Amino acid sequence: MISYARQTHEEQPDAAPPPVEEHIAPAPRVSVQAFCETVETAAAVQSAGEDRRLGKAHLKIQMGGMAAATEAYRSAPTPNVIVLESDGRNDLLGGLDQLATVCDAGTRVVVIGRINDVTLYRELVRRGVSDYVLAPVGAIDVVRSICNLFSAPEAKAVGRIIAVVGAKGGVGASTISHNVAWAIARDLAMDAVVADLDLAFGTAGLDYNQDPPQGIADAVFSPDRVDTAFIDRLLSKCTDHLSLLAAPATLDRVYDFGTDAFDAVFDTLRSTMPCIVLDIPHQWSGWTKRALIGADDILIVAAPDLANLRNTKNLFDLLKVARPNDRPPLYCLNQVGVPKRPEIAAAEFAKAIESQPIVSIPFEPQIFGSAANNGQMIAEISANHKSIEMFLQIAQRLTGRSETKKQKSSLLSPLIDKLRGK
């Protein structure tokens, strides 16, 4: 019998659904067929099919409910997932018994119904129904139900992709992404990997003082070889919790990619790493757009000037439309306070974007320049620098985690450290 993961659904008004902050792992390439009884449910399922997490699923919607499903599968194979809408108890259980006679083994069934009753729940479990969702449903309810069929509850935290992109070239997005990833690994104690997607000019290898012989280019140009073992061989270990998938940063070939060129790499990383930070170059192409829309959370790095404001606004508008069931992207202001440079105040920036910046990082060329030239993070250059707290704040917001508590030091700590060193 298929395991049953009960969903809790609260009736919502017809207003737009609130931003979703939970992590829902994307569904694999599966076929989904829905048989609806109401146009409202059909519209919700249709909207769910446009969600990024069902981007690989092939969805087909029909009207007619249980009767239409049973009739359809008398002469056709069943898909990976069947979504059924039903209004009544007797019709539902009897219809499921009839459907079972024409349903292929391994097909998962999701039922959308209006009866909230534990007896019905037990009967559905006994019949092997995979999930029961209480109507009326929204798009995110359908997305959650289908995706959770292919994601074990204990594995939901695995595979969070965070995309970091600059609103304009030269705003320090790579520096921010690398330091935030460092905070995720060091302060939040999460295993993380930085994927440097700027294959021609990427700086992650320099920033982490790594020069691996292989990196992300080997995976992108050999998609048929990409699996967990292959990706593991390409990773360069920076710390106990942080790894790097470095860019070659050479110009011996042209890096023109198709829209889905990085899909195999991202899918493999999702299956093995709790947190993946994508350092996305400032360019607009099919694959960069796909990487942004497909990420679980997004950070836009902007400088406080007019061009950055325009570009940040454009990115916000596009991502809100493309990701209606996700929370809006976050953004931070960087290089704030350049001497003699006219700047747009954070309050004015926030008014135009209709969102507050998560942090405003001051312009401090001395320490940031030293860190870049030494191949170090800011925390390694100056343990008490104020920007470190900002990087941690970004890391906490992007991952939804609080800071890992550090053990209190005692008077014997220095002596113990010396003994360990010996």
Tab-separated table of C-alpha atoms in Angstrom:
chain	number	residue	atom	x	y	z
A	1	MET	CA	0.000	0.000	0.000
A	2	ILE	CA	1.229	3.444	-0.825
A	3	SER	CA	2.137	5.526	2.203
A	4	TYR	CA	-0.402	8.248	2.975
A	5	ALA	CA	0.690	11.754	3.900
A	6	ARG	CA	-2.336	13.619	5.195
A	7	GLN	CA	-2.586	17.290	4.205
A	8	THR	CA	-4.159	20.021	6.285
A	9	HIS	CA	-6.062	22.586	4.266
A	10	GLU	CA	-7.787	25.647	5.634
A	11	GLU	CA	-10.538	27.249	3.636
A	12	GLN	CA	-9.300	30.461	2.093
A	13	PRO	CA	-11.153	33.356	0.477
A	14	ASP	CA	-10.833	34.034	-3.234
A	15	ALA	CA	-7.927	36.415	-2.617
A	16	ALA	CA	-4.456	35.667	-3.957
A	17	PRO	CA	-2.646	32.986	-1.941
A	18	PRO	CA	-0.039	34.192	0.537
A	19	PRO	CA	3.635	33.758	-0.275
A	20	VAL	CA	4.863	30.251	0.440
A	21	GLU	CA	7.976	29.947	2.575
A	22	GLU	CA	7.985	26.154	3.025
A	23	HIS	CA	10.372	24.083	0.992
A	24	ILE	CA	8.673	21.798	-1.529
A	25	ALA	CA	11.050	19.653	-3.557
A	26	PRO	CA	10.319	19.606	-7.318
A	27	ALA	CA	8.604	16.600	-8.837
A	28	PRO	CA	10.564	14.408	-11.285
A	29	ARG	CA	9.545	13.745	-14.890
A	30	VAL	CA	6.175	12.100	-14.322
A	31	SER	CA	2.827	12.026	-16.060
A	32	VAL	CA	-0.146	13.471	-14.190
A	33	GLN	CA	-3.788	13.329	-15.288
A	34	ALA	CA	-6.508	15.172	-13.397
A	35	PHE	CA	-10.244	14.514	-13.597
A	36	CYS	CA	-12.134	17.446	-12.125
A	37	GLU	CA	-15.787	18.056	-11.378
A	38	THR	CA	-15.701	21.827	-10.923
A	39	VAL	CA	-14.127	24.571	-12.994
A	40	GLU	CA	-12.595	26.042	-9.826
A	41	THR	CA	-10.615	22.884	-9.143
A	42	ALA	CA	-9.649	22.577	-12.800
A	43	ALA	CA	-8.338	26.145	-12.716
A	44	ALA	CA	-6.315	25.404	-9.573
A	45	VAL	CA	-4.790	22.294	-11.146
A	46	GLN	CA	-4.026	24.226	-14.330
A	47	SER	CA	-2.281	26.914	-12.291
A	48	ALA	CA	-0.345	24.243	-10.397
A	49	GLY	CA	0.885	22.826	-13.688
A	50	GLU	CA	2.515	26.179	-14.416
A	51	ASP	CA	4.416	26.170	-11.121
A	52	ARG	CA	8.195	25.733	-11.396
A	53	ARG	CA	8.133	22.620	-9.183
A	54	LEU	CA	5.942	20.792	-11.676
A	55	GLY	CA	7.963	22.048	-14.630
A	56	LYS	CA	9.094	18.541	-15.578
A	57	ALA	CA	5.723	16.879	-15.068
A	58	HIS	CA	3.403	16.315	-18.019
A	59	LEU	CA	-0.044	17.410	-16.871
A	60	LYS	CA	-3.371	16.765	-18.580
A	61	ILE	CA	-6.726	17.982	-17.230
A	62	GLN	CA	-10.171	16.585	-18.044
A	63	MET	CA	-13.621	17.135	-16.624
A	64	GLY	CA	-15.952	14.403	-15.440
A	65	GLY	CA	-14.431	13.262	-12.166
A	66	MET	CA	-14.292	9.613	-11.130
A	67	ALA	CA	-16.594	8.293	-13.865
A	68	ALA	CA	-14.537	9.909	-16.616
A	69	ALA	CA	-11.321	8.493	-15.170
A	70	THR	CA	-12.645	4.955	-14.984
A	71	GLU	CA	-13.937	5.125	-18.535
A	72	ALA	CA	-10.695	6.624	-19.859
A	73	TYR	CA	-8.498	3.861	-18.460
A	74	ARG	CA	-10.534	0.969	-19.769
A	75	SER	CA	-8.630	1.337	-23.022
A	76	ALA	CA	-5.539	3.342	-22.050
A	77	PRO	CA	-2.638	2.893	-19.619
A	78	THR	CA	-2.751	4.905	-16.410
A	79	PRO	CA	-0.207	7.674	-15.728
A	80	ASN	CA	2.160	7.973	-12.783
A	81	VAL	CA	-0.348	10.113	-10.860
A	82	ILE	CA	-4.129	10.435	-11.099
A	83	VAL	CA	-5.815	13.418	-9.437
A	84	LEU	CA	-9.527	12.877	-8.818
A	85	GLU	CA	-12.152	15.293	-7.587
A	86	SER	CA	-15.214	13.850	-5.867
A	87	ASP	CA	-18.145	15.385	-3.966
A	88	GLY	CA	-19.674	12.402	-2.152
A	89	ARG	CA	-18.592	9.577	0.198
A	90	ASN	CA	-20.457	6.649	-1.371
A	91	ASP	CA	-19.685	7.672	-4.917
A	92	LEU	CA	-16.059	8.198	-3.951
A	93	LEU	CA	-15.430	4.792	-2.366
A	94	GLY	CA	-17.440	2.918	-4.978
A	95	GLY	CA	-15.737	4.817	-7.756
A	96	LEU	CA	-12.305	4.010	-6.350
A	97	ASP	CA	-13.190	0.309	-6.275
A	98	GLN	CA	-14.163	0.476	-9.958
A	99	LEU	CA	-11.053	2.491	-10.815
A	100	ALA	CA	-8.876	-0.143	-9.142
A	101	THR	CA	-10.030	-2.691	-11.732
A	102	VAL	CA	-8.551	-0.642	-14.601
A	103	CYS	CA	-5.664	1.052	-12.798
A	104	ASP	CA	-2.097	-0.102	-13.451
A	105	ALA	CA	0.092	-1.158	-10.541
A	106	GLY	CA	2.275	1.642	-9.216
A	107	THR	CA	-0.088	4.466	-10.164
A	108	ARG	CA	-0.577	6.940	-7.330
A	109	VAL	CA	-3.968	8.471	-6.678
A	110	VAL	CA	-4.654	11.870	-5.138
A	111	VAL	CA	-8.250	12.580	-4.162
A	112	ILE	CA	-9.716	16.065	-3.790
A	113	GLY	CA	-12.894	15.944	-1.723
A	114	ARG	CA	-15.161	17.994	0.514
A	115	ILE	CA	-15.715	15.554	3.384
A	116	ASN	CA	-13.472	16.002	6.418
A	117	ASP	CA	-13.978	12.748	8.290
A	118	VAL	CA	-11.556	10.302	9.914
A	119	THR	CA	-13.597	7.276	8.869
A	120	LEU	CA	-13.345	8.285	5.234
A	121	TYR	CA	-9.649	8.898	5.724
A	122	ARG	CA	-9.152	5.352	6.979
A	123	GLU	CA	-11.126	3.915	4.087
A	124	LEU	CA	-8.984	5.841	1.621
A	125	VAL	CA	-5.805	4.603	3.287
A	126	ARG	CA	-7.101	1.053	3.157
A	127	ARG	CA	-7.681	1.410	-0.576
A	128	GLY	CA	-4.155	2.667	-1.137
A	129	VAL	CA	-4.942	6.311	-1.914
A	130	SER	CA	-1.741	8.327	-1.755
A	131	ASP	CA	-3.183	11.640	-0.595
A	132	TYR	CA	-6.467	13.300	0.280
A	133	VAL	CA	-6.780	17.076	-0.072
A	134	LEU	CA	-9.760	18.942	1.305
A	135	ALA	CA	-11.519	21.240	-1.170
A	136	PRO	CA	-11.576	24.040	-2.112
A	137	VAL	CA	-7.969	23.796	-3.236
A	138	GLY	CA	-5.451	26.363	-4.407
A	139	ALA	CA	-2.589	25.825	-6.811
A	140	ILE	CA	-0.043	25.410	-4.020
A	141	ASP	CA	-2.160	22.623	-2.431
A	142	VAL	CA	-1.993	20.661	-5.672
A	143	VAL	CA	1.732	21.361	-6.084
A	144	ARG	CA	2.451	20.238	-2.525
A	145	SER	CA	0.401	17.072	-2.837
A	146	ILE	CA	1.966	15.889	-6.102
A	147	CYS	CA	5.538	16.828	-5.187
A	148	ASN	CA	5.340	15.205	-1.758
A	149	LEU	CA	4.469	11.896	-3.399
A	150	PHE	CA	8.066	11.749	-4.609
A	151	SER	CA	9.783	13.268	-1.574
A	152	ALA	CA	10.234	11.408	1.695
A	153	PRO	CA	9.311	13.605	4.680
A	154	GLU	CA	12.759	13.254	6.208
A	155	ALA	CA	14.360	14.398	2.952
A	156	LYS	CA	12.427	17.631	2.496
A	157	ALA	CA	15.281	19.769	3.770
A	158	VAL	CA	17.635	18.343	1.139
A	159	GLY	CA	18.166	20.201	-2.089
A	160	ARG	CA	17.376	23.841	-1.381
A	161	ILE	CA	18.717	25.921	-4.269
A	162	ILE	CA	19.574	29.566	-3.585
A	163	ALA	CA	20.264	31.771	-6.595
A	164	VAL	CA	22.297	34.965	-6.199
A	165	VAL	CA	22.411	37.431	-9.083
A	166	GLY	CA	23.535	41.012	-9.546
A	167	ALA	CA	21.095	43.627	-10.752
A	168	LYS	CA	23.996	45.063	-12.736
A	169	GLY	CA	27.542	44.010	-13.503
A	170	GLY	CA	30.172	44.904	-10.928
A	171	VAL	CA	27.872	45.227	-7.914
A	172	GLY	CA	29.630	42.464	-5.958
A	173	ALA	CA	27.049	39.696	-6.310
A	174	SER	CA	29.721	36.997	-6.461
A	175	THR	CA	31.438	38.324	-3.344
A	176	ILE	CA	28.124	38.373	-1.492
A	177	SER	CA	27.168	34.874	-2.643
A	178	HIS	CA	30.504	33.409	-1.589
A	179	ASN	CA	30.412	35.016	1.864
A	180	VAL	CA	26.775	34.032	2.406
A	181	ALA	CA	27.608	30.432	1.470
A	182	TRP	CA	30.491	30.597	3.959
A	183	ALA	CA	28.035	31.718	6.661
A	184	ILE	CA	25.603	28.927	5.761
A	185	ALA	CA	28.374	26.352	6.136
A	186	ARG	CA	30.203	27.790	9.145
A	187	ASP	CA	27.518	29.455	11.261
A	188	LEU	CA	24.474	27.362	10.344
A	189	ALA	CA	26.474	24.106	10.081
A	190	MET	CA	24.752	23.128	6.830
A	191	ASP	CA	26.548	21.196	4.122
A	192	ALA	CA	26.584	23.558	1.159
A	193	VAL	CA	28.066	23.812	-2.315
A	194	VAL	CA	28.765	26.927	-4.370
A	195	ALA	CA	28.221	26.464	-8.102
A	196	ASP	CA	30.056	29.143	-10.073
A	197	LEU	CA	28.013	29.521	-13.258
A	198	ASP	CA	30.194	32.213	-14.826
A	199	LEU	CA	32.309	29.703	-16.719
A	200	ALA	CA	34.444	32.262	-18.547
A	201	PHE	CA	35.123	34.798	-15.793
A	202	GLY	CA	34.056	33.180	-12.501
A	203	THR	CA	35.863	34.206	-9.317
A	204	ALA	CA	34.761	31.560	-6.803
A	205	GLY	CA	38.003	29.630	-7.229
A	206	LEU	CA	40.008	32.767	-6.474
A	207	ASP	CA	37.827	33.808	-3.542
A	208	TYR	CA	38.123	30.412	-1.863
A	209	ASN	CA	41.787	29.997	-2.856
A	210	GLN	CA	41.015	26.842	-4.846
A	211	ASP	CA	42.375	25.756	-8.215
A	212	PRO	CA	40.736	22.405	-8.961
A	213	PRO	CA	41.648	20.670	-12.238
A	214	GLN	CA	37.956	19.920	-12.899
A	215	GLY	CA	34.747	21.780	-12.280
A	216	ILE	CA	31.282	22.585	-13.498
A	217	ALA	CA	32.305	22.791	-17.169
A	218	ASP	CA	33.144	19.079	-17.162
A	219	ALA	CA	29.588	18.328	-16.064
A	220	VAL	CA	27.853	20.745	-18.443
A	221	PHE	CA	29.734	19.465	-21.489
A	222	SER	CA	29.177	15.812	-20.515
A	223	PRO	CA	25.512	15.657	-19.473
A	224	ASP	CA	25.275	11.903	-20.135
A	225	ARG	CA	27.935	11.243	-17.482
A	226	VAL	CA	26.337	13.355	-14.755
A	227	ASP	CA	25.434	11.375	-11.652
A	228	THR	CA	26.202	11.607	-7.948
A	229	ALA	CA	29.608	9.937	-8.202
A	230	PHE	CA	30.658	12.107	-11.152
A	231	ILE	CA	29.635	15.349	-9.425
A	232	ASP	CA	31.426	14.289	-6.225
A	233	ARG	CA	34.670	13.960	-8.181
A	234	LEU	CA	34.273	17.503	-9.508
A	235	LEU	CA	33.702	19.120	-6.115
A	236	SER	CA	36.550	20.940	-4.402
A	237	LYS	CA	36.376	20.923	-0.608
A	238	CYS	CA	36.795	24.383	0.941
A	239	THR	CA	35.833	23.575	4.552
A	240	ASP	CA	34.230	20.679	6.409
A	241	HIS	CA	30.786	21.891	5.360
A	242	LEU	CA	31.490	23.872	2.186
A	243	SER	CA	32.361	22.582	-1.285
A	244	LEU	CA	32.919	24.329	-4.598
A	245	LEU	CA	31.893	23.480	-8.125
A	246	ALA	CA	34.346	25.820	-9.783
A	247	ALA	CA	34.233	27.551	-13.145
A	248	PRO	CA	37.235	27.032	-15.450
A	249	ALA	CA	37.605	30.836	-15.962
A	250	THR	CA	39.360	30.259	-19.286
A	251	LEU	CA	38.582	31.475	-22.789
A	252	ASP	CA	39.675	28.431	-24.782
A	253	ARG	CA	36.086	27.674	-25.722
A	254	VAL	CA	32.794	29.522	-26.117
A	255	TYR	CA	30.235	28.859	-23.405
A	256	ASP	CA	26.977	28.955	-25.330
A	257	PHE	CA	24.349	26.809	-23.619
A	258	GLY	CA	20.807	25.684	-24.234
A	259	THR	CA	18.016	26.506	-21.824
A	260	ASP	CA	18.228	23.181	-19.965
A	261	ALA	CA	22.025	22.790	-20.047
A	262	PHE	CA	22.408	22.874	-16.246
A	263	ASP	CA	19.335	20.792	-15.368
A	264	ALA	CA	21.215	17.524	-14.859
A	265	VAL	CA	23.792	19.227	-12.630
A	266	PHE	CA	21.149	20.929	-10.482
A	267	ASP	CA	19.063	17.751	-10.159
A	268	THR	CA	22.082	15.757	-9.011
A	269	LEU	CA	23.156	18.421	-6.516
A	270	ARG	CA	19.609	18.555	-5.126
A	271	SER	CA	19.702	14.844	-4.382
A	272	THR	CA	22.903	15.020	-2.348
A	273	MET	CA	23.400	18.500	-0.850
A	274	PRO	CA	21.155	20.292	1.671
A	275	CYS	CA	22.036	23.710	0.246
A	276	ILE	CA	23.203	24.773	-3.226
A	277	VAL	CA	24.216	28.389	-3.805
A	278	LEU	CA	24.200	29.396	-7.465
A	279	ASP	CA	26.518	32.281	-8.351
A	280	ILE	CA	24.675	33.437	-11.480
A	281	PRO	CA	26.502	35.815	-13.845
A	282	HIS	CA	24.921	39.094	-14.896
A	283	GLN	CA	23.599	38.082	-18.288
A	284	TRP	CA	20.152	37.330	-19.656
A	285	SER	CA	19.704	34.053	-21.499
A	286	GLY	CA	17.404	31.077	-21.481
A	287	TRP	CA	19.442	29.151	-18.938
A	288	THR	CA	19.994	32.051	-16.519
A	289	LYS	CA	16.270	32.811	-16.547
A	290	ARG	CA	15.507	29.120	-15.992
A	291	ALA	CA	18.002	28.926	-13.112
A	292	LEU	CA	16.444	31.935	-11.391
A	293	ILE	CA	12.849	30.815	-11.800
A	294	GLY	CA	13.692	27.267	-10.722
A	295	ALA	CA	15.503	28.266	-7.521
A	296	ASP	CA	13.857	27.868	-4.134
A	297	ASP	CA	14.988	31.314	-3.001
A	298	ILE	CA	16.562	34.266	-4.780
A	299	LEU	CA	18.823	37.091	-3.648
A	300	ILE	CA	19.324	40.104	-5.921
A	301	VAL	CA	22.381	42.237	-5.177
A	302	ALA	CA	22.086	45.887	-6.193
A	303	ALA	CA	24.075	49.097	-5.845
A	304	PRO	CA	22.141	52.258	-4.894
A	305	ASP	CA	21.865	53.899	-8.323
A	306	LEU	CA	19.201	54.340	-10.990
A	307	ALA	CA	20.252	51.519	-13.327
A	308	ASN	CA	20.295	49.040	-10.441
A	309	LEU	CA	16.903	50.249	-9.290
A	310	ARG	CA	15.407	49.750	-12.751
A	311	ASN	CA	16.929	46.299	-13.166
A	312	THR	CA	15.929	45.165	-9.676
A	313	LYS	CA	12.369	46.300	-10.326
A	314	ASN	CA	12.302	44.424	-13.638
A	315	LEU	CA	13.606	41.250	-11.982
A	316	PHE	CA	11.060	41.507	-9.177
A	317	ASP	CA	8.194	41.969	-11.615
A	318	LEU	CA	9.237	39.039	-13.797
A	319	LEU	CA	9.866	36.654	-10.903
A	320	LYS	CA	6.600	37.461	-9.156
A	321	VAL	CA	4.686	36.553	-12.313
A	322	ALA	CA	6.775	33.456	-13.047
A	323	ARG	CA	6.696	32.230	-9.412
A	324	PRO	CA	3.172	33.029	-8.130
A	325	ASN	CA	3.287	30.387	-5.395
A	326	ASP	CA	6.697	31.383	-3.996
A	327	ARG	CA	7.659	34.229	-1.734
A	328	PRO	CA	9.119	37.233	-3.570
A	329	PRO	CA	12.889	37.408	-4.026
A	330	LEU	CA	15.052	39.124	-1.442
A	331	TYR	CA	17.454	41.898	-2.310
A	332	CYS	CA	20.308	43.659	-0.596
A	333	LEU	CA	22.086	46.929	-1.294
A	334	ASN	CA	25.848	46.673	-1.655
A	335	GLN	CA	28.673	49.208	-1.932
A	336	VAL	CA	26.642	51.826	-0.101
A	337	GLY	CA	28.419	55.083	0.669
A	338	VAL	CA	30.951	55.454	-2.146
A	339	PRO	CA	32.607	58.854	-1.567
A	340	LYS	CA	31.288	61.668	-3.789
A	341	ARG	CA	28.899	59.343	-5.627
A	342	PRO	CA	25.231	60.410	-5.742
A	343	GLU	CA	23.142	57.529	-4.417
A	344	ILE	CA	19.495	56.572	-4.120
A	345	ALA	CA	18.557	56.244	-0.449
A	346	ALA	CA	17.474	52.822	0.809
A	347	ALA	CA	14.022	54.199	1.646
A	348	GLU	CA	13.510	55.430	-1.915
A	349	PHE	CA	14.795	52.131	-3.279
A	350	ALA	CA	12.343	50.248	-1.076
A	351	LYS	CA	9.453	52.491	-2.109
A	352	ALA	CA	10.029	51.771	-5.803
A	353	ILE	CA	10.540	48.020	-5.304
A	354	GLU	CA	7.733	47.807	-2.718
A	355	SER	CA	10.048	45.768	-0.529
A	356	GLN	CA	12.709	46.590	2.033
A	357	PRO	CA	16.330	45.523	1.395
A	358	ILE	CA	17.339	42.719	3.703
A	359	VAL	CA	20.617	44.548	4.496
A	360	SER	CA	22.634	47.515	3.238
A	361	ILE	CA	26.327	46.650	3.058
A	362	PRO	CA	28.664	49.669	3.241
A	363	PHE	CA	31.395	50.389	0.709
A	364	GLU	CA	34.656	49.277	2.347
A	365	PRO	CA	37.211	48.676	-0.399
A	366	GLN	CA	40.114	48.030	1.951
A	367	ILE	CA	38.809	44.905	3.662
A	368	PHE	CA	36.876	43.549	0.683
A	369	GLY	CA	39.855	44.121	-1.598
A	370	SER	CA	42.232	42.430	0.844
A	371	ALA	CA	39.928	39.420	1.149
A	372	ALA	CA	39.662	39.074	-2.634
A	373	ASN	CA	43.415	39.361	-3.190
A	374	ASN	CA	44.200	36.882	-0.401
A	375	GLY	CA	41.612	34.302	-1.442
A	376	GLN	CA	39.773	34.639	1.868
A	377	MET	CA	36.334	35.410	3.210
A	378	ILE	CA	35.628	38.555	5.214
A	379	ALA	CA	35.254	36.434	8.361
A	380	GLU	CA	38.813	35.178	7.871
A	381	ILE	CA	40.213	38.682	7.442
A	382	SER	CA	38.338	40.299	10.341
A	383	ALA	CA	36.365	38.071	12.687
A	384	ASN	CA	34.382	40.983	14.138
A	385	HIS	CA	33.650	42.975	11.000
A	386	LYS	CA	30.064	44.274	10.874
A	387	SER	CA	29.381	42.795	7.432
A	388	ILE	CA	29.747	39.261	8.853
A	389	GLU	CA	26.533	39.710	10.810
A	390	MET	CA	24.838	40.889	7.608
A	391	PHE	CA	25.988	37.795	5.710
A	392	LEU	CA	24.615	35.631	8.515
A	393	GLN	CA	21.304	37.499	8.437
A	394	ILE	CA	21.021	36.850	4.691
A	395	ALA	CA	21.927	33.183	5.207
A	396	GLN	CA	19.259	32.770	7.877
A	397	ARG	CA	16.542	34.356	5.733
A	398	LEU	CA	17.452	32.332	2.648
A	399	THR	CA	17.638	28.983	4.448
A	400	GLY	CA	14.928	29.563	7.060
A	401	ARG	CA	17.335	28.537	9.798
A	402	SER	CA	18.559	30.278	12.928
A	403	GLU	CA	22.155	30.515	14.001
A	404	THR	CA	23.711	27.399	15.453
A	405	LYS	CA	24.538	28.018	19.079
A	406	LYS	CA	28.227	27.912	19.783
A	407	GLN	CA	29.598	26.338	22.924
A	408	LYS	CA	30.524	28.818	25.606
A	409	SER	CA	34.241	29.143	26.132
A	410	SER	CA	35.739	28.509	29.541
A	411	LEU	CA	38.916	29.619	31.243
A	412	LEU	CA	40.500	26.319	30.183
A	413	SER	CA	39.640	26.764	26.502
A	414	PRO	CA	43.019	28.261	25.469
A	415	LEU	CA	44.870	25.425	27.193
A	416	ILE	CA	42.625	22.787	25.618
A	417	ASP	CA	43.139	24.345	22.193
A	418	LYS	CA	46.916	24.189	22.655
A	419	LEU	CA	46.756	20.544	23.682
A	420	ARG	CA	44.611	19.742	20.640
A	421	GLY	CA	47.103	21.537	18.444
A	422	LYS	CA	49.850	19.248	19.728
